[in-house]
Tab-separated table of C-alpha atoms and ligand atoms in Angstrom:
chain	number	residue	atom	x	y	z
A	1	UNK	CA	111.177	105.751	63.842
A	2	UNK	CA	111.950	103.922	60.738
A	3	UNK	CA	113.310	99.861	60.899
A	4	UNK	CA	114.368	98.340	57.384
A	5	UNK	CA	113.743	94.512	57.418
A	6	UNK	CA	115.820	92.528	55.140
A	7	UNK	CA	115.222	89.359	54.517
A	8	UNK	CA	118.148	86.994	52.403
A	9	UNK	CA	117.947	84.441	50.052
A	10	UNK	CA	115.734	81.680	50.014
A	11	UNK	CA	113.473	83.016	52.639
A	12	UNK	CA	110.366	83.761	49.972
A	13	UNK	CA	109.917	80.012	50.104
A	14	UNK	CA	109.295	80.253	54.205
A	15	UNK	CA	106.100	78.081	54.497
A	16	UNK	CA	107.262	75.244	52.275
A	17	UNK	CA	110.861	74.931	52.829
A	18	UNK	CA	112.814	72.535	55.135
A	19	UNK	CA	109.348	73.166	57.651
A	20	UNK	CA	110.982	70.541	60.233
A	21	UNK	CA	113.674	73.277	60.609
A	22	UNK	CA	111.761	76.887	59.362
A	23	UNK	CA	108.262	76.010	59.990
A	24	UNK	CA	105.481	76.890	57.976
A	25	UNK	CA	104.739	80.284	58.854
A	26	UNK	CA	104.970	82.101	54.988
A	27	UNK	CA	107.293	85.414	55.070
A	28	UNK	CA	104.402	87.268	54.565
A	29	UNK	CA	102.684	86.019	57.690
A	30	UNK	CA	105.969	86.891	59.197
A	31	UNK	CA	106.453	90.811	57.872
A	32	UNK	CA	102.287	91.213	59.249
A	33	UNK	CA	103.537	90.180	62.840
A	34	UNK	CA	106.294	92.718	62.444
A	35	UNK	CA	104.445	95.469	60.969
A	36	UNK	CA	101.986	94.730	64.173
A	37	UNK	CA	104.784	94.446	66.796
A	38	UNK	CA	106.249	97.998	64.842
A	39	UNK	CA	102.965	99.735	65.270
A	40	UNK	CA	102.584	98.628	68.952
A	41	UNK	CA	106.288	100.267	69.642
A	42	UNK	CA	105.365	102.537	67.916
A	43	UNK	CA	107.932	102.209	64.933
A	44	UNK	CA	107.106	101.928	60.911
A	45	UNK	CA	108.723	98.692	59.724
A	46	UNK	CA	109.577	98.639	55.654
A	47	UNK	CA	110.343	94.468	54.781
A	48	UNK	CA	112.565	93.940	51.510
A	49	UNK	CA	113.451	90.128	50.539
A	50	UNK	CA	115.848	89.205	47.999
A	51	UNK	CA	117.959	86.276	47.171
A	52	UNK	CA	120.729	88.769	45.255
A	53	UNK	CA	123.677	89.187	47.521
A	54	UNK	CA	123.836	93.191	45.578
A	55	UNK	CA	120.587	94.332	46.101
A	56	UNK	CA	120.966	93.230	49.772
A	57	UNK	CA	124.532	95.465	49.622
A	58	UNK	CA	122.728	98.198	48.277
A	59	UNK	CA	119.728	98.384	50.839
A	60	UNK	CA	121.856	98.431	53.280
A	61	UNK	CA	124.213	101.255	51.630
A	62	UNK	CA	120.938	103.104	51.325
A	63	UNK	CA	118.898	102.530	54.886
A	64	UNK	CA	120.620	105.096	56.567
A	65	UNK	CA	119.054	107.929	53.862
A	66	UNK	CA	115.261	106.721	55.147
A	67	UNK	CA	115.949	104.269	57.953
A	68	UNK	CA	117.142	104.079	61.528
A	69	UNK	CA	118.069	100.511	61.977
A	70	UNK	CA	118.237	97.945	60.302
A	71	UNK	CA	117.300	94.351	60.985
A	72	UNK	CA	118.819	91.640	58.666
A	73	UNK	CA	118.387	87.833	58.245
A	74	UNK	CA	121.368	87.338	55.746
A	75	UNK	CA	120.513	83.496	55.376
A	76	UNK	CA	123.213	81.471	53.405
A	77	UNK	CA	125.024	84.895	52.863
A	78	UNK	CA	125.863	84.995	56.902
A	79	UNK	CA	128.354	82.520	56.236
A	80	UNK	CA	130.012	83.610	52.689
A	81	UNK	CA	129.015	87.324	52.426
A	82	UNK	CA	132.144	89.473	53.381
A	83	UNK	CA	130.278	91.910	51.212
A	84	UNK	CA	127.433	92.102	53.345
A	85	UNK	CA	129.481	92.678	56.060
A	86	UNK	CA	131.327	95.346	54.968
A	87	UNK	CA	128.251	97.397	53.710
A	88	UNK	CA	127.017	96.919	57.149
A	89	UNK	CA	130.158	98.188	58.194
A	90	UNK	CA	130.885	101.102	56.077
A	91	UNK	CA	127.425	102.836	56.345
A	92	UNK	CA	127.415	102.243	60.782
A	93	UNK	CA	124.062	101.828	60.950
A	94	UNK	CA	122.798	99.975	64.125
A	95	UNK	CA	122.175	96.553	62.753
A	96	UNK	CA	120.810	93.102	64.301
A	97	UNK	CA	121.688	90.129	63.016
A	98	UNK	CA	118.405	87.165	63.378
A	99	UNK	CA	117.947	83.447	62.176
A	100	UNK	CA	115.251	81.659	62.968
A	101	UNK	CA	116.650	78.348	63.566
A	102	UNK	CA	119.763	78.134	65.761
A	103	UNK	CA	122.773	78.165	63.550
A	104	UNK	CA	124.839	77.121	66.377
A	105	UNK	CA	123.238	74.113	66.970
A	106	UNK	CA	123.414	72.824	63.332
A	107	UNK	CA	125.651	72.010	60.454
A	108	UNK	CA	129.377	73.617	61.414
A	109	UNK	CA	129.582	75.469	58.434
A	110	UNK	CA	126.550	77.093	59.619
A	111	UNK	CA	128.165	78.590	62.989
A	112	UNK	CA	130.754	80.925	61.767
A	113	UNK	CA	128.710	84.168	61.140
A	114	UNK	CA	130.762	86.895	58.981
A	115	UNK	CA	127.690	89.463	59.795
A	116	UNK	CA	128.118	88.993	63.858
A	117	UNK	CA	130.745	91.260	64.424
A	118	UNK	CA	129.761	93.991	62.876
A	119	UNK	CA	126.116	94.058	63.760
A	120	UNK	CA	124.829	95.081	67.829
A	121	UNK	CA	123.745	91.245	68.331
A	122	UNK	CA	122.692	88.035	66.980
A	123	UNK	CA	119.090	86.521	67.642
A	124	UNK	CA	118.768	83.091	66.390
A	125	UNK	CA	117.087	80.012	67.108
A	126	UNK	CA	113.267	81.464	68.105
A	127	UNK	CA	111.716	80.876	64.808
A	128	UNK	CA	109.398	83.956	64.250
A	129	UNK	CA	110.276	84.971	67.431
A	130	UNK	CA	113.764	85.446	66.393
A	131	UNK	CA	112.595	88.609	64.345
A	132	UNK	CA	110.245	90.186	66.604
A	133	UNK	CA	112.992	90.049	69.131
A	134	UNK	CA	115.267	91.326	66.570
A	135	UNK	CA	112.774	94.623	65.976
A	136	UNK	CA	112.372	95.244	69.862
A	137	UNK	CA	116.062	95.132	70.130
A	138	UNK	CA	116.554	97.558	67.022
A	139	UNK	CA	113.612	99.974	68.252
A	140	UNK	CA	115.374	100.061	71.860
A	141	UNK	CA	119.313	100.492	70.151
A	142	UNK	CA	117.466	103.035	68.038
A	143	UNK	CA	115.706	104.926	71.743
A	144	UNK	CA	119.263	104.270	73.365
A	145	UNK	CA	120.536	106.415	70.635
A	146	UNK	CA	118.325	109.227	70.407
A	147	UNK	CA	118.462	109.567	74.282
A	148	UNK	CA	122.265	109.941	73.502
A	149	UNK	CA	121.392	112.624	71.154
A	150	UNK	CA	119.193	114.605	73.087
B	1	LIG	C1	118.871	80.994	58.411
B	1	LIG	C2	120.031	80.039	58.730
B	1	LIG	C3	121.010	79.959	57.561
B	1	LIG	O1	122.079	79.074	57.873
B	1	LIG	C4	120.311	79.434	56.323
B	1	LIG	O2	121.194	79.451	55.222
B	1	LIG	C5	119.052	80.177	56.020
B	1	LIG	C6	118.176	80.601	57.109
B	1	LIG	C7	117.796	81.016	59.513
B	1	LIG	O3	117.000	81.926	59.529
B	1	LIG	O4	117.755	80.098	60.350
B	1	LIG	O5	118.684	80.336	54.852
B	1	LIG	O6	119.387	82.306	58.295
């Protein structure tokens, strides 16, 4: 089983950025925990960062050719990216939605989340946690599915 990790924009500065709210794990500590957590579900877990709101559209127009989930943190594009959205959308691939601070709990422009609806749920507010959550759920949507299947 194959989980696409996509990390949005400003997220390569994890470790240095705004650490009272992000912490100061780096996003490459983070993608080792995953790949770990992957291996011990046994899952494969490819991470892509990128702080263009197109490449991000075009990942996810692509996952379903190589992936079977996907796992996003849109960042700032959660709240503007109708876009994003509607890739997610269009292509139907099982899709969790993770922050790691708790947008609800901050700033209100922060709260409305144009991603949420269309993905299976939102995980937010765990730091790190937030995305190793976000890859059991995925691996278990992606189990619930094959079961389905079978
Ligand atoms: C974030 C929350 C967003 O509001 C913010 O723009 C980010 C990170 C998070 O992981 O907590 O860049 O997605």
């Amino acid at each position: 089983m194959k989980i696409l990790v996509i990390h949005g924009p400003n997220l390569n500065l994890l470790g240095t950025r705004e650490t009272e709210i992000y912490g100061t794990l780096t996003l490459q500590e983070i993608d080792q925990e995953l790949k770990k957590t992957a291996k011990s579900l046994g899952a494969q877990v490819t991470t892509r960062q990128s702080n263009e709101e197109a490449r991000i559209i075009d990942w996810i127009q692509h996952a379903p050719d190589a992936f079977q989930a996907v796992v996003i943190n849109p960042a700032a594009f959660t709240h503007t990216s109708v876009a994003i959205r509607d890739a997610i959308a269009a292509v139907g691939i099982p899709t969790v939605e993770v922050h790691l601070s708790n947008i609800h709990a901050r700033e209100p422009f922060r709260r409305h989340s144009f991603i949420a609806p269309v993905a299976k749920g939102q995980i937010s507010g765990f730091g790190r946690e937030s995305y190793v959550l976000g890859l059991r759920a995925a691996v278990s949507l992606v189990q619930e599915n094959l079961g389905r299947n079978s």
